[in-house]
Amino acid sequence: MKTRAPLVDCDVHNRFHPTRLADYLPDRWRRWYQDLGTRPNTSAGFTRPRAHASITNSWPAGGFPGSDRDFMTEQLLDRWHHTYAILNPIDQANFASQPGDYAAALDRATNEWVAAEWLDPEPRYRGAISIPFEDADLAVAEIERWAGDQRFVHLLVNTVSRAPFGNRRYWPIYEAASHFDLPVAIHVAGNSGHPKSSAGWPSSYFEDHSGYVVAFLDHVISIVSEGVFDRYPTLKVVLMEGGFGWMPSLMWRLDRSYNLLRETLPPLERKPSEYCRSHFWFTTQPIEEPQRPQDLMNVIRWLDMDDRYLFATDYPHWDFDAPDRAIPADVPAHLRRGIFYANALALYKRLPALPGGEL
Amino acid sequence: MKTRAPLVDCDVHNRFHPTRLADYLPDRWRRWYQDLGTRPNTSAGFTRPRAHASITNSWPAGGFPGSDRDFMTEQLLDRWHHTYAILNPIDQANFASQPGDYAAALDRATNEWVAAEWLDPEPRYRGAISIPFEDADLAVAEIERWAGDQRFVHLLVNTVSRAPFGNRRYWPIYEAASHFDLPVAIHVAGNSGHPKSSAGWPSSYFEDHSGYVVAFLDHVISIVSEGVFDRYPTLKVVLMEGGFGWMPSLMWRLDRSYNLLRETLPPLERKPSEYCRSHFWFTTQPIEEPQRPQDLMNVIRWLDMDDRYLFATDYPHWDFDAPDRAIPADVPAHLRRGIFYANALALYKRLPALPGGEL
């Protein structure tokens, strides 16, 4: 008799019902929120192909996709037999560039809401700690507040930021992440005010979406070249929703440039590609889909990072990857096992061991 | 007896002696230039590993690297037996974001100087038309001024721009480029004021240099998705100094996104990867240098764009690629022939046929 394989979904998006965020804010910030709201997510400020970029049948009664726990549990966890689903709240992307105290209050409200309304009632959900990452001191305080709750499995920050993530303004966050052994997940989104590249603002959602990889390149270059991994040698970074097909040529370029320009950098103990292989993970949605499936396997062989791919549906977004169709048929069994659960269980030590002891 | 193969170098940087630009400006703009100068090139505004990012022996007496024609002719053209060297003036990168009339005067001065001091005395040099590309009407006027001079072989614009190059503000430039059959060369540099990505400003020249590819991704996405190639089906675009290892995964991503989001775009006649293969060229410097040389050949096979690679030294910059070492030994003879001259002669119809009739 065939038993069902475990499934760990590393990128699921819940969001507040329109009125619920205010319930979790202290008086001062509740008034601010009700008067001023939050700034828009500029990585997604363009016309969306479908309302809120969500699959059409993901709308619960009276709310936005992702806002109704029971609806999501049934549509996602029950339907696809999830073992765990890691929640990366959508609203969080609009918080980091707010004034620091306000950002901190919004993130704290988010974490309290996740704990009370998602993790308490349904143990298959796991949390991300939303942090006001543009103010490292406030971010560290929020990390310390939640790190003891083992149901929160990583820190959540966004690609659209004030500076590339190797910048020392973010180092206290890495200090705390290392101390509590919490991976840092960088997810597409945010509102730093910077356009997507030095080429300025795109015209369409297609352009925006096709170019999500761009900021990931800059963050990887920065984190590696500023020496973050020498300073925090156990730090783990998860790149969410950017694919990985761009990574081989970036690693070649970094190693070549490093050979030529190392005198201009802080001293690094290893060459850039070695840091990349040791410290980065990737979620699979949206996985590259070359015309010839073997080309994806070529990329995977090049990268030599077989234990670094983490399955993600990106529910409830329009480009949702169904577990039965997300990973191309050419991907061999040992890789599939890693992608669907083993890699996540190895990375996220806070996830409880599986009932059957599988890994 | 072995005859020497032709050599067309598609990216060589000349620049003004500090006082010479003023000589080519009309009175009004000469005073402006002498009082205010130009804005810095923000893609290269960081500490350079060597002065002016140039190879140490490229400094002529009394000037910057690239500023002395006879010195450059001897050090580059005579030493390496160039057939042709296409000049992309360094100073041009600082012009486009100036006020329009001033930008136009600076570009016109540059073109006049190139014609008088480089193309007239030395027929192995060929020119790029510098244009004030952020003001399309002025750019078109400058194109019309020089298009009749067959020694100018392409239009020169920069990666750092006000908008991605598919934006309709640039379409009149493509109209003129198509009319005169002049390829558009996009070279790394510029000063739009936008940081290199939504992650903000980098800390080091290493970061900046390693991330040059980022803006190219955005420009390719934009030009393809805005329907530029349906409107201008003979338009040719040369991507200069960004490599091409990132191109396969971008093409996969574009095709996948296009399948899902085509309803949100202007109607396109072909899928994105087909436009990429039909309309883009790449200069080789800096060519990707994977640890395993066969990986470069894998990328080249994937791209299936064998006739689209153009040799470039990037003289006088510090990462100058010497013709005898630039192209890895694994690259087979027919590709080498294409890279070193045949592809350039096929693209740049304005280059005179070779004396021996080779191609």
XYZ file of C-alpha atoms in Angstrom:
718
model
C 0.000 0.000 0.000
C 1.344 3.375 -1.033
C 1.729 5.889 1.796
C 1.495 9.566 1.081
C 4.803 11.472 1.146
C 5.122 14.402 3.536
C 4.725 17.907 2.118
C 6.245 21.081 3.548
C 5.034 24.208 1.756
C 7.477 27.023 2.513
C 5.638 29.989 1.051
C 1.965 30.486 1.824
C 0.423 33.930 2.149
C -2.156 34.781 4.735
C -3.472 38.288 5.234
C -5.606 40.302 7.579
C -9.303 40.734 7.071
C -9.552 44.460 6.326
C -10.591 45.384 9.855
C -8.577 42.894 11.887
C -5.119 44.496 11.794
C -6.445 47.470 13.770
C -7.610 45.121 16.518
C -4.024 44.147 17.240
C -2.576 47.664 17.303
C -2.177 49.784 20.454
C -4.329 52.936 20.547
C -1.807 55.354 19.143
C -0.949 53.241 16.104
C -4.522 52.143 15.578
C -5.491 55.776 15.054
C -2.504 56.281 12.776
C -3.402 53.170 10.790
C -7.057 54.156 10.488
C -6.143 57.688 9.389
C -3.151 56.971 7.173
C -3.037 53.263 6.361
C 0.266 51.980 5.082
C 2.344 52.711 2.021
C 1.715 50.499 -0.980
C 3.902 47.574 -1.926
C 5.812 49.136 -4.802
C 7.065 45.837 -6.169
C 3.462 45.040 -6.943
C 1.945 48.430 -7.594
C 0.888 47.709 -11.131
C -2.221 46.413 -12.775
C -2.673 42.841 -11.736
C -3.972 40.196 -14.086
C -6.509 39.102 -11.526
C -7.744 40.880 -8.450
C -5.070 40.835 -5.761
C -3.037 38.539 -7.993
C -4.891 35.570 -6.583
C -6.369 32.441 -8.048
C -9.983 33.087 -8.808
C -11.458 30.470 -6.505
C -9.388 31.538 -3.489
C -11.795 34.229 -2.297
C -13.513 33.409 0.960
C -16.861 34.988 1.783
C -16.388 38.560 2.993
C -12.640 38.816 2.664
C -9.545 38.747 0.519
C -7.743 35.573 -0.520
C -5.678 34.339 2.407
C -7.771 36.086 5.030
C -9.961 33.176 6.171
C -8.064 30.474 8.035
C -10.639 27.716 7.768
C -11.192 28.387 4.078
C -7.445 28.249 3.434
C -7.003 25.162 5.564
C -9.588 23.326 3.562
C -8.564 24.617 0.146
C -4.835 24.203 0.633
C -3.841 21.973 3.563
C -6.651 19.434 3.370
C -6.827 19.318 -0.404
C -3.083 18.784 -0.844
C -2.343 16.941 2.394
C 0.168 19.438 3.717
C 2.364 18.390 6.582
C 3.334 21.995 7.273
C 2.645 25.341 5.614
C 4.881 28.288 6.470
C 2.930 31.536 6.544
C 4.526 34.653 5.090
C 1.890 37.352 5.681
C 1.184 39.537 2.661
C 0.570 42.716 4.644
C 4.060 42.627 6.151
C 5.519 43.812 2.841
C 3.957 47.225 3.370
C 5.443 47.826 6.798
C 9.231 48.081 6.707
C 9.482 51.541 5.158
C 7.027 53.129 7.571
C 8.417 55.280 10.383
C 10.243 52.881 12.722
C 7.890 52.815 15.719
C 4.877 52.440 13.479
C 6.570 49.683 11.472
C 7.412 47.892 14.710
C 3.802 48.119 15.919
C 2.488 46.783 12.604
C 4.904 43.859 12.653
C 4.147 43.065 16.265
C 0.421 43.113 15.500
C 1.060 40.744 12.617
C 3.031 38.304 14.742
C 0.421 38.349 17.510
C -2.344 37.737 14.981
C -0.410 34.875 13.374
C 0.173 33.226 16.761
C -3.387 33.673 18.009
C -5.432 33.085 14.888
C -3.328 30.706 12.830
C -0.765 28.791 14.882
C -2.910 28.219 17.974
C -5.902 26.729 16.146
C -4.105 24.767 13.405
C -0.777 23.070 14.120
C 0.020 22.480 10.450
C 0.636 26.214 10.087
C 4.053 27.574 10.994
C 4.985 31.213 11.270
C 7.502 33.744 9.973
C 8.563 36.524 12.318
C 7.672 39.810 10.619
C 10.279 42.408 11.567
C 10.770 46.142 10.956
C 14.012 45.359 9.173
C 14.892 48.916 8.158
C 15.475 49.707 11.848
C 17.715 46.958 13.107
C 17.316 47.732 16.832
C 13.551 47.498 16.591
C 13.846 44.386 14.466
C 16.056 42.702 17.034
C 13.555 43.517 19.789
C 10.813 41.854 17.749
C 12.996 38.813 17.071
C 13.726 38.466 20.791
C 10.021 38.688 21.541
C 9.160 35.683 19.377
C 12.261 33.557 19.089
C 11.224 31.431 22.055
C 8.071 30.366 20.244
C 9.310 27.399 18.241
C 6.359 27.624 15.873
C 7.988 30.661 14.204
C 10.584 29.172 11.895
C 12.243 32.087 10.092
C 12.562 35.874 9.865
C 10.772 37.601 7.009
C 12.241 40.531 5.066
C 11.621 41.871 1.545
C 13.608 42.317 -1.644
C 12.635 45.970 -1.991
C 14.805 47.601 0.659
C 16.654 50.778 1.504
C 20.049 49.122 0.919
C 21.336 45.780 -0.306
C 21.262 43.283 2.545
C 25.013 43.058 2.994
C 24.983 46.613 4.293
C 26.029 46.882 7.914
C 22.749 48.534 8.871
C 21.269 45.004 8.786
C 24.012 43.205 10.709
C 22.282 43.278 14.110
C 19.462 41.300 12.510
C 21.972 38.670 11.385
C 23.472 38.627 14.855
C 20.061 37.806 16.323
C 19.233 35.356 13.540
C 22.474 33.505 14.252
C 21.931 33.581 17.982
C 18.489 32.000 17.689
C 19.380 29.885 14.636
C 16.568 31.437 12.607
C 16.998 31.512 8.811
C 16.374 34.858 7.136
C 13.806 34.602 4.333
C 13.941 37.309 1.672
C 10.628 37.464 -0.154
C 9.706 39.491 -3.245
C 7.845 42.670 -2.232
C 8.415 45.881 -0.367
C 8.297 49.637 -0.703
C 11.674 51.272 -0.183
C 10.851 53.831 -2.846
C 13.587 52.537 -5.140
C 12.545 51.453 -8.631
C 13.297 47.905 -9.677
C 16.602 48.800 -11.307
C 18.676 51.726 -12.535
C 16.491 51.508 -15.627
C 13.604 52.960 -13.604
C 9.976 51.978 -13.297
C 8.345 49.322 -15.468
C 5.070 49.722 -17.326
C 3.334 46.439 -16.567
C 2.862 43.713 -14.017
C 4.447 41.343 -16.532
C 7.635 43.433 -16.468
C 7.582 43.649 -12.719
C 6.993 39.938 -12.269
C 9.546 38.882 -14.892
C 12.144 41.039 -13.189
C 11.751 39.798 -9.606
C 15.143 38.140 -9.896
C 16.884 41.483 -10.277
C 16.875 42.501 -6.621
C 17.908 38.986 -5.573
C 21.076 39.320 -7.631
C 21.924 42.537 -5.846
C 21.210 41.110 -2.400
C 23.328 38.016 -3.021
C 26.208 40.109 -4.385
C 25.998 42.411 -1.398
C 25.673 39.816 1.357
C 28.589 37.844 -0.045
C 30.878 40.774 -0.774
C 30.388 42.628 2.502
C 31.697 39.639 4.421
C 28.437 38.856 6.223
C 29.079 35.108 6.187
C 32.519 35.417 7.744
C 30.984 37.431 10.543
C 27.924 35.159 10.890
C 29.138 31.746 9.721
C 25.931 29.900 10.633
C 23.594 32.376 8.937
C 21.127 30.829 6.490
C 19.316 32.853 3.840
C 16.250 31.691 1.920
C 15.507 33.409 -1.403
C 11.766 33.290 -1.940
C 10.018 33.611 -5.275
C 13.004 34.500 -7.407
C 13.847 31.115 -8.913
C 17.481 30.077 -9.198
C 18.273 29.842 -12.920
C 20.231 33.101 -12.691
C 22.467 31.773 -9.942
C 25.120 29.837 -11.929
C 26.148 32.788 -14.094
C 26.106 35.060 -11.055
C 28.455 32.698 -9.204
C 30.829 32.624 -12.201
C 30.787 36.382 -12.406
C 31.347 36.818 -8.686
C 34.310 34.456 -8.663
C 35.853 36.117 -11.681
C 35.372 39.610 -10.254
C 36.653 38.463 -6.891
C 39.872 37.218 -8.454
C 40.399 40.631 -9.993
C 39.014 42.958 -7.327
C 39.572 41.223 -3.988
C 41.942 43.965 -2.881
C 38.980 46.369 -2.920
C 36.789 44.264 -0.621
C 36.846 43.493 3.057
C 38.964 40.358 3.470
C 36.882 37.275 2.664
C 37.830 33.818 3.839
C 36.369 31.973 0.880
C 35.543 32.692 -2.722
C 32.045 33.975 -3.468
C 30.630 30.783 -4.999
C 31.552 28.860 -1.844
C 29.513 31.233 0.307
C 26.644 30.901 -2.139
C 26.668 27.126 -1.900
C 26.923 27.175 1.889
C 24.407 29.818 2.861
C 21.546 30.156 0.374
C 18.309 28.234 -0.098
C 15.650 28.709 -2.794
C 11.911 28.199 -2.847
C 10.616 26.496 -5.964
C 7.756 28.761 -6.945
C 8.130 30.010 -9.625
C 10.527 27.303 -10.727
C 12.232 27.822 -14.085
C 10.482 26.002 -16.897
C 12.802 25.734 -19.883
C 11.423 24.398 -23.145
C 13.723 21.377 -22.824
C 13.258 19.920 -19.344
C 16.830 18.648 -19.199
C 18.010 22.262 -19.157
C 16.563 22.657 -15.677
C 18.539 19.616 -14.615
C 21.665 21.202 -16.096
C 21.154 24.232 -13.875
C 20.617 22.002 -10.860
C 23.779 20.053 -11.625
C 25.764 23.260 -12.086
C 24.608 24.665 -8.819
C 25.514 21.527 -6.896
C 23.085 22.632 -4.194
C 20.700 19.677 -4.223
C 19.701 20.105 -0.588
C 18.773 23.784 -1.038
C 15.447 23.677 -2.882
C 12.307 24.138 -0.837
C 8.860 23.459 -2.159
C 6.391 26.355 -2.262
C 2.906 26.794 -3.676
C 2.728 30.589 -3.235
C -0.949 30.109 -2.342
C -3.216 32.024 -2.906
C -1.449 33.855 -5.709
C -2.436 33.471 -9.315
C 0.701 31.553 -10.227
C 0.051 28.959 -7.504
C 2.102 25.814 -8.067
C 0.034 22.716 -7.373
C 2.134 20.045 -5.644
C 1.281 17.433 -8.237
C 2.455 19.515 -11.171
C 5.024 21.948 -9.807
C 8.169 19.916 -10.207
C 9.025 18.734 -13.722
C 8.956 14.987 -14.312
C 12.681 14.939 -15.146
C 13.631 15.757 -11.564
C 14.807 12.466 -10.039
C 13.299 10.896 -6.925
C 16.014 11.868 -4.442
C 15.696 15.499 -5.463
C 11.897 15.406 -5.270
C 12.061 13.994 -1.775
C 14.427 16.809 -0.821
C 12.295 19.461 -2.444
C 8.969 18.337 -1.010
C 10.033 17.893 2.609
C 13.537 16.655 3.481
C 15.369 19.906 2.693
C 12.876 21.958 4.676
C 13.095 19.638 7.674
C 16.887 19.854 7.562
C 16.876 23.644 7.323
C 14.033 24.407 9.698
C 15.094 22.554 12.823
C 12.108 24.045 14.582
C 9.722 21.930 12.554
C 8.773 18.894 14.657
C 10.054 15.567 13.382
C 7.526 13.769 11.230
C 5.233 11.276 12.945
C 6.752 8.364 11.057
C 10.285 9.596 11.742
C 10.828 10.110 8.027
C 13.688 12.193 6.705
C 52.053 30.513 -44.381
C 49.538 31.482 -41.721
C 47.630 34.687 -42.410
C 46.351 36.756 -39.542
C 42.586 36.583 -38.953
C 40.633 39.855 -39.029
C 39.707 41.428 -35.694
C 36.745 43.718 -35.053
C 36.752 45.157 -31.531
C 33.247 46.395 -30.767
C 33.811 48.208 -27.491
C 36.735 50.619 -27.169
C 36.553 53.727 -25.028
C 38.036 57.004 -26.051
C 37.590 60.169 -24.040
C 38.228 63.893 -24.222
C 41.392 65.458 -22.967
C 40.108 67.519 -20.037
C 40.063 70.773 -21.993
C 39.010 69.540 -25.429
C 35.275 69.033 -24.911
C 34.838 72.758 -24.354
C 36.426 73.445 -27.730
C 33.546 71.687 -29.475
C 30.723 73.396 -27.576
C 28.950 76.578 -28.734
C 29.470 79.602 -26.478
C 26.408 79.209 -24.310
C 27.055 75.610 -23.470
C 30.813 76.089 -23.142
C 30.199 78.574 -20.334
C 27.696 76.161 -18.757
C 30.148 73.292 -19.030
C 33.021 75.333 -17.609
C 30.879 76.554 -14.695
C 28.898 73.411 -13.929
C 30.534 70.447 -15.646
C 28.368 67.376 -16.002
C 26.706 65.046 -13.531
C 28.725 62.010 -12.502
C 28.214 58.558 -13.970
C 26.316 56.945 -11.109
C 26.878 53.418 -12.334
C 30.548 53.986 -11.649
C 30.525 56.448 -8.808
C 32.315 54.199 -6.357
C 35.893 53.704 -5.395
C 37.684 52.234 -8.332
C 40.356 49.596 -7.950
C 42.672 51.561 -10.206
C 42.531 55.167 -11.241
C 39.734 55.678 -13.767
C 39.280 51.896 -13.828
C 41.979 51.674 -16.451
C 44.888 49.361 -17.046
C 47.940 50.889 -15.471
C 50.006 51.261 -18.635
C 47.213 52.926 -20.605
C 47.979 56.478 -19.443
C 49.329 58.722 -22.176
C 51.475 61.714 -21.287
C 49.307 64.570 -20.035
C 45.915 62.900 -20.242
C 43.553 60.179 -19.152
C 43.514 56.695 -20.632
C 41.709 56.801 -23.956
C 42.390 60.497 -24.541
C 45.411 60.263 -26.889
C 44.597 58.848 -30.293
C 48.128 58.012 -31.386
C 48.922 56.390 -28.064
C 45.773 54.255 -28.256
C 46.373 53.402 -31.896
C 49.783 52.076 -31.091
C 48.883 50.333 -27.842
C 45.670 48.756 -29.077
C 45.281 48.693 -32.864
C 48.911 48.142 -33.858
C 49.734 45.779 -31.017
C 46.727 43.534 -31.608
C 46.344 44.036 -35.356
C 42.820 45.382 -35.216
C 40.854 45.530 -38.430
C 38.297 47.876 -36.862
C 37.738 49.324 -33.395
C 34.332 50.804 -32.581
C 34.644 53.810 -30.287
C 32.108 54.247 -27.500
C 33.180 57.510 -25.833
C 33.352 57.372 -22.049
C 32.187 60.928 -21.495
C 28.882 60.284 -23.264
C 27.624 58.362 -20.218
C 27.441 61.601 -18.261
C 25.293 63.473 -20.747
C 21.843 61.919 -21.137
C 20.365 63.098 -17.843
C 21.463 66.706 -18.295
C 18.833 69.250 -19.338
C 17.877 68.376 -22.911
C 19.499 71.213 -24.869
C 22.699 70.869 -22.886
C 22.722 67.088 -23.352
C 22.214 67.580 -27.076
C 25.116 70.054 -27.264
C 27.404 67.688 -25.358
C 26.524 64.764 -27.607
C 26.936 66.842 -30.741
C 30.345 68.020 -29.525
C 31.288 64.392 -28.901
C 30.245 63.276 -32.364
C 32.082 66.179 -34.023
C 35.216 65.398 -32.039
C 35.010 61.687 -32.902
C 34.644 62.474 -36.603
C 37.400 65.093 -36.692
C 39.984 63.657 -34.352
C 39.487 59.898 -34.599
C 37.714 58.826 -37.775
C 39.357 61.299 -40.148
C 42.961 60.500 -39.188
C 42.674 56.734 -38.622
C 40.345 54.627 -40.764
C 40.508 51.620 -38.451
C 38.401 53.555 -35.947
C 34.639 53.518 -36.339
C 32.166 55.656 -34.428
C 29.061 55.393 -32.280
C 26.520 58.205 -32.520
C 26.169 59.673 -29.026
C 22.567 60.804 -28.559
C 20.614 62.652 -25.841
C 18.381 59.607 -25.492
C 16.217 60.906 -22.651
C 14.774 63.476 -25.068
C 13.759 61.499 -28.112
C 13.164 64.486 -30.412
C 16.631 65.833 -29.764
C 18.080 62.345 -30.121
C 16.427 61.893 -33.499
C 17.832 65.225 -34.686
C 21.324 64.067 -33.723
C 20.820 60.710 -35.452
C 19.707 62.490 -38.632
C 22.765 64.726 -38.453
C 25.205 61.789 -38.532
C 23.421 58.875 -40.144
C 24.766 59.790 -43.567
C 28.328 59.338 -42.339
C 28.846 55.627 -42.858
C 31.748 55.578 -40.413
C 29.272 55.805 -37.522
C 28.001 52.272 -37.108
C 25.554 52.325 -34.173
C 23.674 54.515 -31.706
C 24.987 54.631 -28.144
C 22.723 54.677 -25.065
C 23.279 53.632 -21.439
C 21.841 51.071 -19.050
C 21.174 53.655 -16.353
C 18.107 55.418 -17.719
C 14.949 57.208 -16.688
C 12.771 54.284 -17.818
C 13.273 50.783 -19.177
C 13.956 50.977 -22.890
C 10.659 49.468 -24.000
C 8.928 52.611 -22.766
C 7.284 54.576 -25.533
C 9.318 57.686 -24.716
C 12.179 55.975 -26.595
C 10.197 54.801 -29.627
C 11.138 57.738 -31.903
C 14.765 56.673 -31.449
C 13.881 53.169 -32.638
C 11.996 54.655 -35.574
C 15.122 56.519 -36.636
C 17.381 53.543 -35.900
C 15.206 51.376 -38.130
C 15.016 53.988 -40.858
C 18.800 54.277 -41.059
C 19.454 50.615 -40.190
C 21.606 51.585 -37.216
C 21.813 49.089 -34.334
C 21.180 50.494 -30.854
C 24.042 49.694 -28.464
C 23.180 49.742 -24.756
C 26.347 50.144 -22.730
C 26.791 49.930 -18.948
C 26.894 53.435 -17.429
C 24.685 56.466 -16.962
C 23.210 58.742 -14.353
C 19.416 58.655 -14.261
C 19.487 59.008 -10.501
C 18.010 55.531 -10.001
C 19.980 53.103 -7.832
C 21.024 49.819 -9.355
C 17.964 47.947 -8.122
C 15.060 48.179 -5.691
C 17.609 47.064 -3.094
C 19.201 50.520 -3.268
C 22.795 51.656 -3.520
C 25.742 49.283 -3.243
C 28.773 49.796 -1.037
C 31.599 48.901 -3.367
C 32.779 48.926 -6.939
C 32.821 45.122 -6.751
C 29.089 45.132 -6.022
C 28.426 47.633 -8.748
C 30.485 45.759 -11.308
C 29.110 42.326 -10.383
C 25.590 43.668 -10.776
C 25.894 45.272 -14.211
C 23.653 42.531 -15.580
C 20.727 43.718 -13.491
C 19.701 46.663 -15.661
C 20.134 44.577 -18.813
C 17.518 42.130 -17.557
C 15.080 44.969 -17.057
C 15.760 46.501 -20.457
C 15.337 43.170 -22.259
C 12.098 42.438 -20.383
C 10.790 45.887 -21.197
C 11.751 46.062 -24.874
C 10.259 42.637 -25.502
C 7.075 43.090 -23.499
C 6.167 46.555 -24.764
C 5.978 45.240 -28.310
C 8.910 47.268 -29.645
C 9.986 44.533 -32.056
C 6.554 44.200 -33.614
C 6.570 47.929 -34.241
C 10.217 47.992 -35.417
C 10.812 44.514 -36.854
C 14.298 45.289 -38.183
C 15.574 46.857 -34.959
C 18.843 45.407 -33.652
C 19.996 45.860 -30.069
C 23.539 45.239 -28.830
C 23.985 44.612 -25.087
C 27.452 45.823 -24.146
C 29.407 44.706 -21.122
C 26.731 42.655 -19.424
C 27.719 39.150 -20.498
C 24.974 36.710 -21.535
C 24.991 33.890 -18.953
C 21.791 35.305 -17.421
C 19.950 35.178 -20.728
C 18.764 31.528 -20.845
C 16.929 31.656 -17.508
C 15.481 35.051 -18.403
C 14.130 33.643 -21.668
C 12.551 30.689 -19.824
C 10.978 33.025 -17.322
C 9.679 35.388 -19.993
C 8.091 32.571 -21.961
C 6.491 31.094 -18.868
C 5.166 34.458 -17.717
C 3.976 35.259 -21.198
C 1.925 32.074 -21.318
C 0.234 33.115 -18.100
C 0.006 36.891 -18.471
C -0.303 37.597 -22.185
C -3.764 39.037 -21.718
C -2.183 41.864 -19.696
C 0.284 42.870 -22.412
C -0.028 44.638 -25.725
C -0.603 41.947 -28.337
C 2.716 40.347 -29.296
C 3.182 38.430 -32.514
C 5.774 36.022 -31.142
C 6.781 34.592 -27.812
C 9.451 36.490 -25.852
C 12.350 34.077 -26.446
C 11.842 34.392 -30.205
C 12.256 38.156 -30.034
C 15.354 37.670 -27.898
C 16.926 35.350 -30.432
C 16.052 37.624 -33.357
C 16.972 41.040 -32.025
C 19.770 40.975 -29.454
C 23.547 40.840 -29.769
C 26.142 40.619 -26.976
C 29.687 41.892 -26.648
C 32.089 39.394 -25.118
C 33.800 41.510 -22.498
C 33.370 40.477 -19.709
C 32.594 36.975 -20.946
C 31.410 34.501 -18.345
C 34.214 32.309 -17.032
C 32.771 29.278 -15.292
C 35.121 26.972 -13.415
C 34.346 24.225 -15.918
C 34.821 25.654 -19.422
C 32.199 23.344 -20.893
C 29.566 25.204 -18.867
C 30.105 28.257 -21.048
C 29.499 26.077 -24.076
C 26.287 24.819 -22.475
C 25.043 28.397 -22.196
C 26.006 29.072 -25.802
C 24.182 25.936 -26.961
C 21.107 26.864 -24.936
C 20.970 30.342 -26.354
C 21.226 29.104 -29.925
C 22.446 32.574 -30.899
C 25.845 31.663 -32.333
C 25.946 34.640 -34.681
C 25.227 37.155 -31.893
C 28.521 37.388 -30.015
C 30.769 40.334 -30.778
C 34.338 40.563 -29.627
C 35.274 43.461 -27.340
C 38.423 44.379 -25.432
C 36.850 47.203 -23.368
C 40.161 49.033 -23.757
C 41.443 50.921 -21.756
C 39.542 49.593 -18.761
C 41.174 47.522 -16.063
C 39.361 44.340 -17.085
C 40.625 44.650 -20.680
C 40.275 41.346 -22.543
C 43.343 40.685 -24.654
C 42.359 39.098 -27.997
C 44.683 36.149 -27.499
C 43.210 35.161 -24.152
C 39.656 36.486 -24.089
C 37.816 33.544 -25.574
C 38.146 30.209 -23.764
C 39.939 27.444 -25.614
C 36.798 25.262 -25.641
C 35.020 27.618 -28.015
C 35.168 25.918 -31.431
C 36.661 27.496 -34.537
C 33.433 28.491 -36.279
C 32.298 30.358 -33.179
C 35.675 32.056 -32.758
C 35.559 33.253 -36.332
C 32.077 34.647 -35.701
C 33.075 36.282 -32.468
C 36.271 37.897 -33.711
C 34.915 39.396 -36.929
C 32.226 37.609 -38.936
C 29.307 38.423 -36.608
C 30.308 42.091 -36.443
C 30.624 42.352 -40.217
C 27.191 40.762 -40.609
C 25.586 43.095 -38.064
C 27.391 46.300 -38.954
C 26.747 46.582 -42.661
C 28.439 49.956 -42.585
C 31.812 48.350 -41.974
C 33.617 48.100 -45.316
C 34.155 44.583 -46.616
C 37.524 43.205 -45.688
C 40.337 43.663 -48.188
C 40.598 39.939 -48.821
C 36.818 39.619 -49.150
C 36.717 37.366 -46.098
C 33.478 36.635 -44.281
